[in-house]
mmCIF file of C-alpha atoms in Angstrom:
data_model
loop_
_atom_site.group_PDB
_atom_site.id
_atom_site.type_symbol
_atom_site.label_atom_id
_atom_site.label_comp_id
_atom_site.label_asym_id
_atom_site.label_seq_id
_atom_site.Cartn_x
_atom_site.Cartn_y
_atom_site.Cartn_z
ATOM 1 C CA MET A 1 -3.701 -30.003 -5.634
ATOM 2 C CA GLY A 2 -6.486 -28.449 -3.016
ATOM 3 C CA ARG A 3 -7.377 -25.491 -1.692
ATOM 4 C CA VAL A 4 -4.249 -23.202 -0.336
ATOM 5 C CA LYS A 5 -3.277 -23.573 3.452
ATOM 6 C CA LYS A 6 -0.619 -21.245 4.875
ATOM 7 C CA GLY A 7 2.602 -21.440 4.033
ATOM 8 C CA ASP A 8 1.563 -22.156 0.165
ATOM 9 C CA LYS A 9 2.858 -19.866 -1.869
ATOM 10 C CA VAL A 10 0.743 -18.885 -4.323
ATOM 11 C CA LYS A 11 0.576 -16.729 -7.174
ATOM 12 C CA VAL A 12 -2.645 -14.292 -8.217
ATOM 13 C CA ASP A 13 -4.050 -12.100 -10.161
ATOM 14 C CA TYR A 14 -5.319 -8.905 -8.226
ATOM 15 C CA ILE A 15 -6.780 -5.693 -8.713
ATOM 16 C CA GLY A 16 -7.506 -2.740 -5.522
ATOM 17 C CA MET A 17 -9.760 -0.329 -5.451
ATOM 18 C CA LEU A 18 -10.988 2.633 -3.359
ATOM 19 C CA GLU A 19 -14.827 2.269 -1.667
ATOM 20 C CA ASP A 20 -15.114 5.100 -4.945
ATOM 21 C CA GLY A 21 -13.337 2.168 -7.749
ATOM 22 C CA THR A 22 -10.545 5.064 -8.210
ATOM 23 C CA ILE A 23 -7.999 1.530 -8.628
ATOM 24 C CA PHE A 24 -4.759 2.479 -6.915
ATOM 25 C CA ASP A 25 -3.539 -1.048 -8.078
ATOM 26 C CA SER A 26 -2.837 -4.090 -9.720
ATOM 27 C CA SER A 27 -1.142 -7.427 -11.140
ATOM 28 C CA GLU A 28 -1.134 -5.945 -14.072
ATOM 29 C CA LYS A 29 0.331 -2.796 -12.937
ATOM 30 C CA HIS A 30 2.842 -5.243 -12.248
ATOM 31 C CA SER A 31 3.128 -6.243 -15.885
ATOM 32 C CA ALA A 32 3.072 -9.902 -13.882
ATOM 33 C CA PRO A 33 1.033 -11.564 -11.642
ATOM 34 C CA LEU A 34 2.448 -11.923 -7.629
ATOM 35 C CA GLU A 35 3.533 -14.302 -5.708
ATOM 36 C CA PHE A 36 3.944 -14.320 -2.537
ATOM 37 C CA VAL A 37 4.002 -17.119 0.657
ATOM 38 C CA ALA A 38 -0.015 -17.913 1.588
ATOM 39 C CA GLY A 39 -0.456 -16.118 6.064
ATOM 40 C CA GLY A 40 3.722 -15.309 5.865
ATOM 41 C CA GLY A 41 2.712 -11.685 6.739
ATOM 42 C CA GLN A 42 4.261 -10.193 3.364
ATOM 43 C CA LEU A 43 1.405 -8.085 2.432
ATOM 44 C CA ILE A 44 -1.630 -6.243 4.366
ATOM 45 C CA LYS A 45 -4.019 -8.987 6.734
ATOM 46 C CA GLY A 46 -6.436 -8.453 5.503
ATOM 47 C CA PHE A 47 -5.333 -9.967 1.852
ATOM 48 C CA ASP A 48 -2.862 -12.213 3.024
ATOM 49 C CA ASP A 49 -5.741 -14.438 5.199
ATOM 50 C CA ALA A 50 -8.190 -13.814 2.157
ATOM 51 C CA VAL A 51 -5.883 -16.001 -0.085
ATOM 52 C CA ILE A 52 -6.572 -19.210 3.078
ATOM 53 C CA GLY A 53 -8.837 -21.392 1.672
ATOM 54 C CA MET A 54 -9.355 -20.695 -2.434
ATOM 55 C CA ASN A 55 -8.944 -23.256 -4.855
ATOM 56 C CA ILE A 56 -7.712 -23.041 -8.363
ATOM 57 C CA GLY A 57 -9.259 -20.519 -10.912
ATOM 58 C CA GLU A 58 -11.060 -19.127 -7.906
ATOM 59 C CA GLU A 59 -12.091 -15.235 -7.468
ATOM 60 C CA LYS A 60 -13.163 -13.738 -4.623
ATOM 61 C CA GLU A 61 -14.067 -9.770 -4.193
ATOM 62 C CA ILE A 62 -12.903 -8.465 -0.698
ATOM 63 C CA LYS A 63 -13.210 -5.385 1.263
ATOM 64 C CA ILE A 64 -10.243 -4.989 4.002
ATOM 65 C CA PRO A 65 -10.774 -2.070 6.944
ATOM 66 C CA PRO A 66 -8.097 0.108 6.944
ATOM 67 C CA GLU A 67 -7.719 -1.717 10.411
ATOM 68 C CA GLU A 68 -6.610 -5.259 8.200
ATOM 69 C CA ALA A 69 -5.312 -2.725 5.283
ATOM 70 C CA TYR A 70 -2.397 0.491 6.259
ATOM 71 C CA GLY A 71 -4.487 1.464 9.555
ATOM 72 C CA MET A 72 -5.895 4.411 10.687
ATOM 73 C CA PRO A 73 -3.924 7.854 9.991
ATOM 74 C CA ASN A 74 -1.680 8.657 12.735
ATOM 75 C CA PRO A 75 -1.637 12.704 13.772
ATOM 76 C CA ASP A 76 1.712 11.726 15.468
ATOM 77 C CA PHE A 77 3.261 10.988 11.690
ATOM 78 C CA VAL A 78 2.302 14.470 10.810
ATOM 79 C CA LYS A 79 5.117 17.168 11.069
ATOM 80 C CA GLU A 80 6.105 20.923 10.349
ATOM 81 C CA VAL A 81 9.744 21.358 8.648
ATOM 82 C CA PRO A 82 11.626 24.568 7.671
ATOM 83 C CA ARG A 83 11.265 25.310 4.807
ATOM 84 C CA ASP A 84 15.085 24.812 4.192
ATOM 85 C CA CYS A 85 14.754 20.493 4.497
ATOM 86 C CA PHE A 86 14.395 21.216 0.724
ATOM 87 C CA PRO A 87 15.730 22.335 -2.098
ATOM 88 C CA LYS A 88 15.748 26.395 -2.163
ATOM 89 C CA ASP A 89 14.888 25.433 -6.246
ATOM 90 C CA GLN A 90 12.345 23.196 -6.224
ATOM 91 C CA GLU A 91 8.745 24.369 -6.351
ATOM 92 C CA ILE A 92 7.043 22.574 -2.879
ATOM 93 C CA MET A 93 2.850 21.889 -3.231
ATOM 94 C CA PRO A 94 0.652 19.940 -1.493
ATOM 95 C CA GLY A 95 0.031 16.487 -3.196
ATOM 96 C CA MET A 96 3.471 16.565 -3.679
ATOM 97 C CA VAL A 97 6.105 13.454 -3.073
ATOM 98 C CA PHE A 98 9.718 12.349 -2.036
ATOM 99 C CA VAL A 99 10.757 9.860 -0.631
ATOM 100 C CA MET A 100 13.443 10.157 2.244
ATOM 101 C CA LYS A 101 15.902 8.041 3.362
ATOM 102 C CA MET A 102 16.313 6.712 6.486
ATOM 103 C CA GLU A 103 20.015 5.356 8.285
ATOM 104 C CA ASN A 104 19.130 1.976 8.092
ATOM 105 C CA GLY A 105 18.948 3.031 4.559
ATOM 106 C CA LYS A 106 14.473 2.210 4.186
ATOM 107 C CA GLN A 107 12.533 4.534 2.073
ATOM 108 C CA ILE A 108 9.348 6.033 3.367
ATOM 109 C CA PRO A 109 7.142 8.067 1.595
ATOM 110 C CA LEU A 110 6.737 11.622 2.789
ATOM 111 C CA ARG A 111 3.575 14.035 1.663
ATOM 112 C CA ILE A 112 3.417 17.441 1.883
ATOM 113 C CA SER A 113 0.443 18.504 2.350
ATOM 114 C CA LEU A 114 1.027 22.334 3.816
ATOM 115 C CA VAL A 115 3.663 24.661 2.890
ATOM 116 C CA SER A 116 4.166 28.331 3.727
ATOM 117 C CA ASP A 117 7.589 30.847 3.528
ATOM 118 C CA ASP A 118 9.073 29.650 6.388
ATOM 119 C CA LYS A 119 8.032 26.246 6.886
ATOM 120 C CA VAL A 120 6.027 23.035 5.379
ATOM 121 C CA THR A 121 3.764 20.536 7.431
ATOM 122 C CA VAL A 122 5.226 16.699 5.948
ATOM 123 C CA ASP A 123 2.340 13.546 6.883
ATOM 124 C CA LEU A 124 3.848 10.107 7.532
ATOM 125 C CA ASN A 125 1.680 8.532 7.499
ATOM 126 C CA PRO A 126 0.820 6.097 4.571
ATOM 127 C CA PRO A 127 -1.084 6.832 1.284
ATOM 128 C CA LEU A 128 -3.729 4.826 2.298
ATOM 129 C CA ALA A 129 -4.162 4.728 6.020
ATOM 130 C CA GLY A 130 -7.518 5.295 7.037
ATOM 131 C CA LYS A 131 -9.293 3.653 4.102
ATOM 132 C CA THR A 132 -11.361 0.308 3.263
ATOM 133 C CA LEU A 133 -9.850 -1.099 0.776
ATOM 134 C CA ILE A 134 -11.570 -3.595 -1.872
ATOM 135 C CA PHE A 135 -9.650 -6.243 -3.901
ATOM 136 C CA LYS A 136 -10.908 -8.733 -6.773
ATOM 137 C CA ILE A 137 -8.640 -11.671 -6.935
ATOM 138 C CA LYS A 138 -7.921 -15.343 -8.606
ATOM 139 C CA LEU A 139 -5.760 -17.381 -6.953
ATOM 140 C CA LEU A 140 -3.926 -19.160 -10.268
ATOM 141 C CA ASP A 141 -1.747 -20.889 -9.118
ATOM 142 C CA ILE A 142 -0.014 -22.727 -5.968
ATOM 143 C CA ILE A 143 3.606 -23.245 -6.465
ATOM 144 C CA ILE A 144 5.100 -26.319 -4.612
#
């Protein structure tokens, strides 16, 4: 089979962690290995690049800076909205996540960062923005 090259469809097991060791994602969590086209831009750049050149059965641990993951937080993505944009009967607290549906049908998560009597501050940045990510990757197969 050889090494993974750009354009190969691959199957990997992985564990994604923050620098403090907190696991934020894994193939085990999804009950299946991850399949994707290497170098196809489907995943964050650092992960996508890491599988190029791997052999079946090979394992590696990579550290991905924010610039090759979810980028740095953008202050323009933090907005104040009126409290009445949220259901009146629901308690709104910092840390809660709501899903906002865009006109194009895409759904994006928004995190509540501050709540006052009449305003709610929401953060549309990806939850992992600004974070260095560590992945343990094992290449299971190159799919022909």
